[in-house]
PDB file of C-alpha atoms and ligand atoms in Angstrom:
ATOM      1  CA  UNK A   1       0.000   0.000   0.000  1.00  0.00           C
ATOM      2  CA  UNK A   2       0.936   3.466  -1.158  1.00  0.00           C
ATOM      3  CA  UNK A   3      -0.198   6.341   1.315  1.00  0.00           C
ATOM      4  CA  UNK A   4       0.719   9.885  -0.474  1.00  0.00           C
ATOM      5  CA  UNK A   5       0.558  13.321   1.786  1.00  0.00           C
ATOM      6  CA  UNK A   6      -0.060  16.028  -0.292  1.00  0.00           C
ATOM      7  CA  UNK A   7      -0.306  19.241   1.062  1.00  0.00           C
ATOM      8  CA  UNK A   8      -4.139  20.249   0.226  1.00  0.00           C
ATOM      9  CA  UNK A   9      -7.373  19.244  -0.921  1.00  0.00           C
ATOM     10  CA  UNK A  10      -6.591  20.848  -4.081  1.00  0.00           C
ATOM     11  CA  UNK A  11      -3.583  18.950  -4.971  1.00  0.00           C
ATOM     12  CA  UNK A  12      -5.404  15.759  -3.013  1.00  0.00           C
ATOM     13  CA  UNK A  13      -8.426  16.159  -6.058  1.00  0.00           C
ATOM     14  CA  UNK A  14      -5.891  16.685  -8.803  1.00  0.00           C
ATOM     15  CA  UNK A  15      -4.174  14.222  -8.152  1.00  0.00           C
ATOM     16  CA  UNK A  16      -7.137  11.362  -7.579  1.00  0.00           C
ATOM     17  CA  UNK A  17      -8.549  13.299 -11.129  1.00  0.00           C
ATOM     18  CA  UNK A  18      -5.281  12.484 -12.889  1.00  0.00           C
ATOM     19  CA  UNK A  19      -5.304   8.509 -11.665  1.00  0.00           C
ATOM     20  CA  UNK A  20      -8.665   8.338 -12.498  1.00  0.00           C
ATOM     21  CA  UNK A  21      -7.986  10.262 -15.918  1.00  0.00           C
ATOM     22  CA  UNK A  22      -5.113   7.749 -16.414  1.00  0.00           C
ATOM     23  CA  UNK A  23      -7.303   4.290 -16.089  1.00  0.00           C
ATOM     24  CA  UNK A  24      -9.709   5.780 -18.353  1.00  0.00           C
ATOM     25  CA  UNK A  25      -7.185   6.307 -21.187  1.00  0.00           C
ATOM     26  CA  UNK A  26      -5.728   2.487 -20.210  1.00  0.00           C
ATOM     27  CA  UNK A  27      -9.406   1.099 -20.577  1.00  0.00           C
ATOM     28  CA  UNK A  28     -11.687   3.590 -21.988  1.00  0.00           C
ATOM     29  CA  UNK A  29     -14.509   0.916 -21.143  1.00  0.00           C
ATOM     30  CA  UNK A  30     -13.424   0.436 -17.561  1.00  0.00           C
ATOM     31  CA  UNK A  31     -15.360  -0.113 -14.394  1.00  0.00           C
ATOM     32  CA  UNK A  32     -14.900   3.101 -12.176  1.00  0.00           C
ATOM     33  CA  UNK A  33     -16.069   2.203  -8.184  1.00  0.00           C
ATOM     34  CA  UNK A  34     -17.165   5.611  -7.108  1.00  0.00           C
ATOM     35  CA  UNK A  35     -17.852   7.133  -3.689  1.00  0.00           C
ATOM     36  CA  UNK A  36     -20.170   9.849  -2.251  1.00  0.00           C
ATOM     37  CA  UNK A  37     -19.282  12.467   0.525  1.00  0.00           C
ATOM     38  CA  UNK A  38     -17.195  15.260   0.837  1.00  0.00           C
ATOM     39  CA  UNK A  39     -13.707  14.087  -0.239  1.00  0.00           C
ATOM     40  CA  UNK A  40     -14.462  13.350  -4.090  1.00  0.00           C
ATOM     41  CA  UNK A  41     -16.262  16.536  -4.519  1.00  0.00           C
ATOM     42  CA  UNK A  42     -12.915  18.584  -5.639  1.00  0.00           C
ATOM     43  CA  UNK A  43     -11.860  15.349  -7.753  1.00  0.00           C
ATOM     44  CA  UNK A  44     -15.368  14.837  -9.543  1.00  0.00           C
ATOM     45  CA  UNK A  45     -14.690  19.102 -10.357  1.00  0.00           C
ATOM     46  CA  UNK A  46     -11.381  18.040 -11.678  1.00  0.00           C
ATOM     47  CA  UNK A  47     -13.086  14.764 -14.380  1.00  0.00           C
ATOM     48  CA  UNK A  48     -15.415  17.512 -15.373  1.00  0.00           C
ATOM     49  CA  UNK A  49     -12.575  20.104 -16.322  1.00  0.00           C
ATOM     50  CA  UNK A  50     -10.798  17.192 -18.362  1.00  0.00           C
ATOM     51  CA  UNK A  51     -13.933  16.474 -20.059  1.00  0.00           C
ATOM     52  CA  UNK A  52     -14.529  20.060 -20.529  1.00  0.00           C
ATOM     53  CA  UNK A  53     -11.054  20.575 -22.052  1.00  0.00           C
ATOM     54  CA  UNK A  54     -11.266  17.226 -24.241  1.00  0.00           C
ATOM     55  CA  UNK A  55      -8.955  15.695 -22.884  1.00  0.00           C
ATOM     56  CA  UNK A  56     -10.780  12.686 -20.844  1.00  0.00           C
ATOM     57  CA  UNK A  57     -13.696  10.638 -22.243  1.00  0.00           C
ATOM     58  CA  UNK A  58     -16.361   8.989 -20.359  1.00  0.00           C
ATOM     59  CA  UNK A  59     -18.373   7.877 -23.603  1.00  0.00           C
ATOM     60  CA  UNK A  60     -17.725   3.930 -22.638  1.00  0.00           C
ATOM     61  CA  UNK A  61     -17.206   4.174 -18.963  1.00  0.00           C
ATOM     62  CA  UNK A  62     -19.240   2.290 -16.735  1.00  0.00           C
ATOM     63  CA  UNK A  63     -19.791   3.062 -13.040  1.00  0.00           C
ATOM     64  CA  UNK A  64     -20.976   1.480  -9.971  1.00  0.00           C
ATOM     65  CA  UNK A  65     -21.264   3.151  -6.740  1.00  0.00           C
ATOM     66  CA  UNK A  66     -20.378   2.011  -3.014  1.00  0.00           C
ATOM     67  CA  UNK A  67     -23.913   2.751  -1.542  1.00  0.00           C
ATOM     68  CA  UNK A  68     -27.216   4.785  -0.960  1.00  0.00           C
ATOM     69  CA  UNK A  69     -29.488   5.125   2.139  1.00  0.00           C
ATOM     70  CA  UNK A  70     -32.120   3.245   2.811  1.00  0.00           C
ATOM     71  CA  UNK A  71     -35.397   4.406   2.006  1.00  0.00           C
ATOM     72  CA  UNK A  72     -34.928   7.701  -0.521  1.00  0.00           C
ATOM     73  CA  UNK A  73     -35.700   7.114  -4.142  1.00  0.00           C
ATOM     74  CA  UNK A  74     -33.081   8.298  -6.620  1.00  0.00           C
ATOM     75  CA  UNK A  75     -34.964  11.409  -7.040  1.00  0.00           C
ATOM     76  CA  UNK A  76     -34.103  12.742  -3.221  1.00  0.00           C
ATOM     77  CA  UNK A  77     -32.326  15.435  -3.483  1.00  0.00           C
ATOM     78  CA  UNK A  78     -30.631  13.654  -0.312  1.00  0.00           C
ATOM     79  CA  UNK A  79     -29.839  10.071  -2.387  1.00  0.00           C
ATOM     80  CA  UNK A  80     -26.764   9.244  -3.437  1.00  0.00           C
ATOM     81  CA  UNK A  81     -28.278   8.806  -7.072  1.00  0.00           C
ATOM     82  CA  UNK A  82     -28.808  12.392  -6.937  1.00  0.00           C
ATOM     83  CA  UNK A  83     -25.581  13.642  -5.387  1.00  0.00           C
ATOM     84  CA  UNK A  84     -24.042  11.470  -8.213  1.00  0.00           C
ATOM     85  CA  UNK A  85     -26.161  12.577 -11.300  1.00  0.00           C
ATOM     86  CA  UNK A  86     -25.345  16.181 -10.176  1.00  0.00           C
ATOM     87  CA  UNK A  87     -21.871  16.235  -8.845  1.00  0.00           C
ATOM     88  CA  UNK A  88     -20.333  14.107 -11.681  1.00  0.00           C
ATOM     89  CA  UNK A  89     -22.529  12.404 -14.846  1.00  0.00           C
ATOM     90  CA  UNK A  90     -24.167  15.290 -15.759  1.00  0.00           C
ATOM     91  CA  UNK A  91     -20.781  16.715 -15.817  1.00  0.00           C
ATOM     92  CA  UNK A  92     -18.978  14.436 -17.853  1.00  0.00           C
ATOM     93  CA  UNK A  93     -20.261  12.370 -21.475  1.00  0.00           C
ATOM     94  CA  UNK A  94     -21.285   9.184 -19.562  1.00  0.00           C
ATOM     95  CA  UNK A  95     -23.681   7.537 -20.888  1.00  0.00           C
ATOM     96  CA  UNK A  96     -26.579   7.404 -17.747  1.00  0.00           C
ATOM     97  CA  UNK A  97     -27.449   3.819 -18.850  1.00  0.00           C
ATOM     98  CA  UNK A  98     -23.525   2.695 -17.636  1.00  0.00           C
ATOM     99  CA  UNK A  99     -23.844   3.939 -13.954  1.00  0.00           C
ATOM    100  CA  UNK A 100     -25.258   1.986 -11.551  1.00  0.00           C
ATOM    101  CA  UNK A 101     -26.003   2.152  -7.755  1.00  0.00           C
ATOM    102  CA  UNK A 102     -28.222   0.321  -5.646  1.00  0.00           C
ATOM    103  CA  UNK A 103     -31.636   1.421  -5.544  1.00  0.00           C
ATOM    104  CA  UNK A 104     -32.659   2.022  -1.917  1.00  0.00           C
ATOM    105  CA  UNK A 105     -36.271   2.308  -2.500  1.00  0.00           C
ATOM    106  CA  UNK A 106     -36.168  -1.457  -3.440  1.00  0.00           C
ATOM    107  CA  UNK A 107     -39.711  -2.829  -1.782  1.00  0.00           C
ATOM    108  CA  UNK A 108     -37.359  -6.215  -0.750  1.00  0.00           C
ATOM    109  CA  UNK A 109     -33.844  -5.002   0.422  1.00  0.00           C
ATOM    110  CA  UNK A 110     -32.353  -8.879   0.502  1.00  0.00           C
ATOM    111  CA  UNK A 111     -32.956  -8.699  -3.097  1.00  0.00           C
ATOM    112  CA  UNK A 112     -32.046  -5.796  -4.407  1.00  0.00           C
ATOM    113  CA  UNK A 113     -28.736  -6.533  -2.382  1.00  0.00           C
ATOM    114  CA  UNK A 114     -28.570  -9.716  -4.807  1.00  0.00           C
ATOM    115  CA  UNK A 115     -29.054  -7.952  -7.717  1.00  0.00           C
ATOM    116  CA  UNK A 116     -26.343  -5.560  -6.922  1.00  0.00           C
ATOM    117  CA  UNK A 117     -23.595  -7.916  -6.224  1.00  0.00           C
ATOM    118  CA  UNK A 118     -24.778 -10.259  -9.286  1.00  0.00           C
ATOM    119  CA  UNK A 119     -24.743  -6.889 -11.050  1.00  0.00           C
ATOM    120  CA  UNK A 120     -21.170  -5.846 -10.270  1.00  0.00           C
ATOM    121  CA  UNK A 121     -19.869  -9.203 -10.662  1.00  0.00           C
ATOM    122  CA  UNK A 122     -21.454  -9.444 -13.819  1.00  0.00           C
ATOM    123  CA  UNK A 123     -19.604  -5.951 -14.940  1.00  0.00           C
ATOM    124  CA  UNK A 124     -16.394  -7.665 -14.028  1.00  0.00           C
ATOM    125  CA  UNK A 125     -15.410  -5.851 -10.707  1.00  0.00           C
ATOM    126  CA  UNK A 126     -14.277  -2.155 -10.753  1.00  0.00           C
ATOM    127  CA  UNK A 127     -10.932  -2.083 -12.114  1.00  0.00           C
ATOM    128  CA  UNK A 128     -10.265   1.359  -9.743  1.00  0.00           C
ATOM    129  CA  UNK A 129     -12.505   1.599  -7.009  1.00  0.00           C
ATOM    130  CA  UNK A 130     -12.591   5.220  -5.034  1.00  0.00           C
ATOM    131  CA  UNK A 131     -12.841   5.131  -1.648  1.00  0.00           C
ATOM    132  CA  UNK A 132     -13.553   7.851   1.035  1.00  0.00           C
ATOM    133  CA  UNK A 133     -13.013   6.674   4.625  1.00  0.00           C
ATOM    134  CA  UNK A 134     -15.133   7.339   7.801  1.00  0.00           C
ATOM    135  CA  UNK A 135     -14.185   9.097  11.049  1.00  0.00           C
ATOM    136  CA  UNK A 136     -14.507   5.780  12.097  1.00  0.00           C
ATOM    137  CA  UNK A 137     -12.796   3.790   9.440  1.00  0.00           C
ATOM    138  CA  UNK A 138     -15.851   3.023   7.576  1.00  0.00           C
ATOM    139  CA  UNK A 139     -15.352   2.462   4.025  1.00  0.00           C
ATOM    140  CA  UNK A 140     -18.787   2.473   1.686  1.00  0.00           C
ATOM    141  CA  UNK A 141     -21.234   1.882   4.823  1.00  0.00           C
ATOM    142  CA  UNK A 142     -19.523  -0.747   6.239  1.00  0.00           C
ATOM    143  CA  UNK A 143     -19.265  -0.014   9.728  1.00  0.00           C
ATOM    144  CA  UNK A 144     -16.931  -1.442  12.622  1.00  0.00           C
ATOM    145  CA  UNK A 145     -18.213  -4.880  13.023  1.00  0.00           C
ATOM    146  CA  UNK A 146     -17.108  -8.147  14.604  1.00  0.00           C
ATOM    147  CA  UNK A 147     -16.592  -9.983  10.916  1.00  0.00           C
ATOM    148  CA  UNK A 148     -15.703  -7.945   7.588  1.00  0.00           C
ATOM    149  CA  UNK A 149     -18.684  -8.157   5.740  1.00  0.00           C
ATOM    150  CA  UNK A 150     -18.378  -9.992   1.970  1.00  0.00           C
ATOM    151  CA  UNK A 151     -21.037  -9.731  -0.373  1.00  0.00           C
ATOM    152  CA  UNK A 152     -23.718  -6.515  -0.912  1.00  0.00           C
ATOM    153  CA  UNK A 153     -25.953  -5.576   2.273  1.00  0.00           C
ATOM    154  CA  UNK A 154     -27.995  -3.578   4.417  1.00  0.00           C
ATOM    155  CA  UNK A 155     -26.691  -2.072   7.685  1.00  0.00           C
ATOM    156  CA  UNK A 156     -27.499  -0.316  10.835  1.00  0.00           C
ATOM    157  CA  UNK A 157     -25.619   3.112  10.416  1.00  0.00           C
ATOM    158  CA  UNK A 158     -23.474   3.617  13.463  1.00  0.00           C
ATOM    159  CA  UNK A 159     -24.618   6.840  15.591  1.00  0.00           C
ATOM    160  CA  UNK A 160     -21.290   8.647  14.472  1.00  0.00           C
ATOM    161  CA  UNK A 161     -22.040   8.198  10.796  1.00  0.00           C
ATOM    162  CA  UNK A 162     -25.717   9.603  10.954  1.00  0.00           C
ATOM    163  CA  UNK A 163     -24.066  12.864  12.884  1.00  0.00           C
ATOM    164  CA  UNK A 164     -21.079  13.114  10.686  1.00  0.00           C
ATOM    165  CA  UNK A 165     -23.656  12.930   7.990  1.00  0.00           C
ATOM    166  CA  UNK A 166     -26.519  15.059   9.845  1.00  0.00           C
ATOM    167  CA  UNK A 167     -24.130  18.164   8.181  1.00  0.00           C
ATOM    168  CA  UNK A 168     -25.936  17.743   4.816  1.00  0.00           C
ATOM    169  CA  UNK A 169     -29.670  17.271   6.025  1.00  0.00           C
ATOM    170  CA  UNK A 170     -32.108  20.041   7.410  1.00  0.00           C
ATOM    171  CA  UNK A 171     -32.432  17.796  11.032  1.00  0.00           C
ATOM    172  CA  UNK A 172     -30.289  15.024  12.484  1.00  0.00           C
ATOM    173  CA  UNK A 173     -33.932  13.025  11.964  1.00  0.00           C
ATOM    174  CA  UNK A 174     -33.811  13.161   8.618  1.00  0.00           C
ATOM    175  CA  UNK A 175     -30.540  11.147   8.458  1.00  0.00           C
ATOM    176  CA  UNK A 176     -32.050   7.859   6.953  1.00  0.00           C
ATOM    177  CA  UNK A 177     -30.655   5.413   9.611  1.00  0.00           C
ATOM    178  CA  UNK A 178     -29.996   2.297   7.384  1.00  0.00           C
ATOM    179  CA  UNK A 179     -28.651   2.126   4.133  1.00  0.00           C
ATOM    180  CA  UNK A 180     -27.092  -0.284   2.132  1.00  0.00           C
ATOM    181  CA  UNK A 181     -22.964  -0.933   0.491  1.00  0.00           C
ATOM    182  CA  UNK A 182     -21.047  -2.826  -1.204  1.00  0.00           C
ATOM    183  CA  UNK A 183     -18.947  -5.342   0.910  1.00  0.00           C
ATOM    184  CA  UNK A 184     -15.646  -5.924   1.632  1.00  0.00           C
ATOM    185  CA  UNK A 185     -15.288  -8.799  -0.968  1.00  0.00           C
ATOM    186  CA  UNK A 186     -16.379  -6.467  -3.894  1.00  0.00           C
ATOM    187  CA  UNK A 187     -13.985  -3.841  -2.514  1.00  0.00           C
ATOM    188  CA  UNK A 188     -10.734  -6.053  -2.356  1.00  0.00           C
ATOM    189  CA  UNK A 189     -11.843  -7.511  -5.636  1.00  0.00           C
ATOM    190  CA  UNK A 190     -11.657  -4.116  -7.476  1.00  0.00           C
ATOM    191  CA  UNK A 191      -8.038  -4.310  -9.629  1.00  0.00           C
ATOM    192  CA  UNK A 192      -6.933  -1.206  -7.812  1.00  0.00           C
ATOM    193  CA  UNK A 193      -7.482   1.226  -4.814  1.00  0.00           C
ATOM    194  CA  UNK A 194      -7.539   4.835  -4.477  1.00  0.00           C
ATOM    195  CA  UNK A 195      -8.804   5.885  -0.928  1.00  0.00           C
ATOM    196  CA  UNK A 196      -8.873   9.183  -0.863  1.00  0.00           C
ATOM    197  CA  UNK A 197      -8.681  11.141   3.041  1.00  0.00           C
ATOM    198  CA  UNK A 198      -8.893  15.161   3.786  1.00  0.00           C
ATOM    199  CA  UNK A 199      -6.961  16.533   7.136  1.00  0.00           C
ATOM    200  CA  UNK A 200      -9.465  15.658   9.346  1.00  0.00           C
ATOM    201  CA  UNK A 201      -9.064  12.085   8.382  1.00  0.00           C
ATOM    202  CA  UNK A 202      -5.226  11.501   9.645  1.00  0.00           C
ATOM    203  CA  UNK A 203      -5.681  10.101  13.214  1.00  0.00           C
ATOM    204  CA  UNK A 204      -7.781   7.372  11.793  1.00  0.00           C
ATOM    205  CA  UNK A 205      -5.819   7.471   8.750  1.00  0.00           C
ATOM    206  CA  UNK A 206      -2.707   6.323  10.984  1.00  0.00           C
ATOM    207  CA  UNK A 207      -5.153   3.825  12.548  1.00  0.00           C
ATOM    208  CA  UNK A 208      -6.286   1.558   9.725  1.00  0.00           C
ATOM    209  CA  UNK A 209      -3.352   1.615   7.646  1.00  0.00           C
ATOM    210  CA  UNK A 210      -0.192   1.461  10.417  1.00  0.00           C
ATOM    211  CA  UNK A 211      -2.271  -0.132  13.214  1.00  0.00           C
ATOM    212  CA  UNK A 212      -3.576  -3.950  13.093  1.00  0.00           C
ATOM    213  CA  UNK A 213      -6.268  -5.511  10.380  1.00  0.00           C
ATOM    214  CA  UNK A 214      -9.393  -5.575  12.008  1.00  0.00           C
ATOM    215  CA  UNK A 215     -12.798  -5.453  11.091  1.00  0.00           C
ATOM    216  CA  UNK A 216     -13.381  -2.618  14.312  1.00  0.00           C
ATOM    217  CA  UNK A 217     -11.733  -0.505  11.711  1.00  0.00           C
ATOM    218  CA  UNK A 218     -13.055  -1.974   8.059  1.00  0.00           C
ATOM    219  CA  UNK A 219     -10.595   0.228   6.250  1.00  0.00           C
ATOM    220  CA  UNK A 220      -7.538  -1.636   7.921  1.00  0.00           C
ATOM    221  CA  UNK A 221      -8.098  -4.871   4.882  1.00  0.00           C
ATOM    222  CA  UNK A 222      -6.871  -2.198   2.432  1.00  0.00           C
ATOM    223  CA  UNK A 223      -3.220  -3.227   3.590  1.00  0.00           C
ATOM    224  CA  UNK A 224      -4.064  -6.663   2.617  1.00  0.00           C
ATOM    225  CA  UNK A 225      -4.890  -5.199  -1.000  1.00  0.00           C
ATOM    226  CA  UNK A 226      -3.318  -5.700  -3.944  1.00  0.00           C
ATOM    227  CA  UNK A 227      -2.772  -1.797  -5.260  1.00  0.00           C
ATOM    228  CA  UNK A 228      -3.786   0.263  -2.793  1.00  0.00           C
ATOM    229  CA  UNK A 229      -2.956   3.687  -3.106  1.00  0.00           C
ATOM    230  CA  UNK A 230      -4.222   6.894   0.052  1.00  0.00           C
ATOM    231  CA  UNK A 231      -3.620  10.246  -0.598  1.00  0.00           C
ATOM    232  CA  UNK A 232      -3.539  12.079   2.854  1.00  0.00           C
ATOM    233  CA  UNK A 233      -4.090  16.062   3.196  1.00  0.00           C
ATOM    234  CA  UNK A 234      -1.770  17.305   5.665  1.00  0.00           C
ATOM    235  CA  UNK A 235      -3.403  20.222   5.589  1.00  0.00           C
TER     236      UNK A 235
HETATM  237  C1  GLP B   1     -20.194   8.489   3.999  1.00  0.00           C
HETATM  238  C2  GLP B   1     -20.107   7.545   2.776  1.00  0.00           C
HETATM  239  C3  GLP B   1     -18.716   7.056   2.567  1.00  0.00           C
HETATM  240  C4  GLP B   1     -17.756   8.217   2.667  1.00  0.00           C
HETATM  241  C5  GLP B   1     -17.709   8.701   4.094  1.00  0.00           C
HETATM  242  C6  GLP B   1     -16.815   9.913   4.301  1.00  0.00           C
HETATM  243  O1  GLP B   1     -20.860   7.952   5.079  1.00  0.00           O
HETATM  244  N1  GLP B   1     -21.002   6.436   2.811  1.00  0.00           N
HETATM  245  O2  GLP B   1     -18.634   6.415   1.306  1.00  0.00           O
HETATM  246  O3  GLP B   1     -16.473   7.825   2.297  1.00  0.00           O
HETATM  247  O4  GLP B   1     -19.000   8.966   4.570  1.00  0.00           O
HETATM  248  O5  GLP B   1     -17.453  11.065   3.844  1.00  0.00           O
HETATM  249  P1  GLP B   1     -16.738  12.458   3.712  1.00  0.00           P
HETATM  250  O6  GLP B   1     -15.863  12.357   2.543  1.00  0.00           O
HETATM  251  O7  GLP B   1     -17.880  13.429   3.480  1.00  0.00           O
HETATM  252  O8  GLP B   1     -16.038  12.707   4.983  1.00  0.00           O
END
C-alpha cells in the first residue's frame, strides 16, 4: 500500500482526477467504483474540467457506486443517485445507462442486495474503485463490526455516521438510519485502490493503515490489497 501526503485538498483532487484520468485512457470501457461524501467533490470538479477541455472521455465508462441510504428514491435530493447525477454524470459524457447504484427504494432489500452484487460481478469488478473513509474507518457503509462483511448488504448506520452525515440534512432526523454498500469482498476484488482522506481524516488514517487488520476498523483490509494507493491532506 501506497499512502501519499499532499499538502491540500486541491492537490489531493488533482491528483485522484489524474489517476482516475489515467485508467480511463488504459481502458476507456473500464469499471470506475465511485464514492459519495465530501472528499471526491474537488476530484469529480477536476473529471469535469478534463472532459470540458477534451482531454478525458467517459463515452464507454461504466460506473458502480459504493452505496445509498435506505429508504430515498433516486430522485431525493438527499440520495446518493442524486448527489451522483449532479456532482459528476451530468458533468462528464457518460452515458446514464452505464452507472449503476443500488436502488434504496427497493420494496425487498435482501434482493435488491442480490441484484447488486450479481450486477457488479457481472460488470467484471471495478478495475479502480474510489474510496472515502469514515471518522470511524468506515469504508462504503460498512461499519466497525465483529466480521468484515463480503457480499452486498444492508446495515445499521453507526450513531457517528448519521451525525457526521446530519451536516448535509435540514435535522439530524432526517438522516435515513440504514442504508445499504457494497462489501468488503467487492472492494478487495476491485483491480486497484484509491482511498482518498482530507486533514481531518489523519488520526484514523494512521489507525487503519499502520495499526492492526481488524474489522473494528473496516478500512484496515486495504493493507491486505493488492494496489492500494491513500492520498492524505496534511493540511
Ligand atoms: C459516507 C459515505 C462514505 C464516505 C464517508 C466519508 O458515510 N457512505 O462512502 O467515504 O461517509 O465522507 P466524507 O468524505 O464526506 O467525509
Amino acid at each position: 500500500m501506497r499512502i501519499i501526503e499532499v499538502e491540500s485538498y486541491e492537490k489531493m483532487s488533482a491528483l485522484a482526477a489524474d489517476i482516475i484520468a489515467a485508467q480511463v485512457l488504459l481502458k476507456p470501457d473500464c469499471l470506475l467504483g465511485l464514492a459519495t461524501g465530501s472528499s471526491p467533490l474537488g476530484t469529480y470538479d477536476g473529471l469535469h474540467a478534463k472532459c470540458q477541455a477534451g482531454t478525458l472521455d467517459f463515452s464507454q465508462v461504466r460506473t458502480v457506486n459504493l452505496d445509498e441510504y435506505c429508504g430515498l428514491t433516486p430522485d431525493n435530493p438527499q440520495s446518493y443517485r442524486y448527489f451522483m447525477n449532479k456532482n459528476l454524470f451530468s458533468r462528464v459524457n457518460v452515458d446514464l445507462a452505464n452507472t449503476h447504484l443500488p436502488d434504496g427504494s427497493a420494496p425487498d432489500m435482501q434482493a435488491e442486495c442480490d441484484r447488486y452484487e450479481a450486477l457488479v460481478e457481472s460488470l467484471g469488478w471495478p478495475d479502480l474503485q474510489l474510496l472515502g473513509i469514515g471518522h470511524n474507518g468506515h469504508i462504503g457503509f460498512n461499519e466497525p463490526a465483529e466480521e468484515f462483511p463480503v457480499r452486498v448488504h444492508t446495515v445499521q448506520l453507526a450513531e457517528s455516521t448519521i451525525k457526521a452525515n446530519s451536516r448535509l440534512f435540514d435535522r439530524i432526523e432526517d438522516v435515513p438510519t440504514q442504508a445499504v454498500t457494497m462489501g468488503i469482498g467487492a472492494i478487495m476484488k476491485a483491480r486497484r485502490v484509491l482511498l482518498i482522506a482530507g486533514a481531518d481524516k489523519r488520526e484514523i488514517v494512521d489507525r487503519a493503515f499502520r495499526g492492526p487488520v481488524t474489522p473494528a476498523v473496516p478500512a484496515s483490509v486495504l493493507q491486505l490489497h493488492r494496489d492500494a494507493t491513500v492520498i492524505l491532506c496534511q493540511g
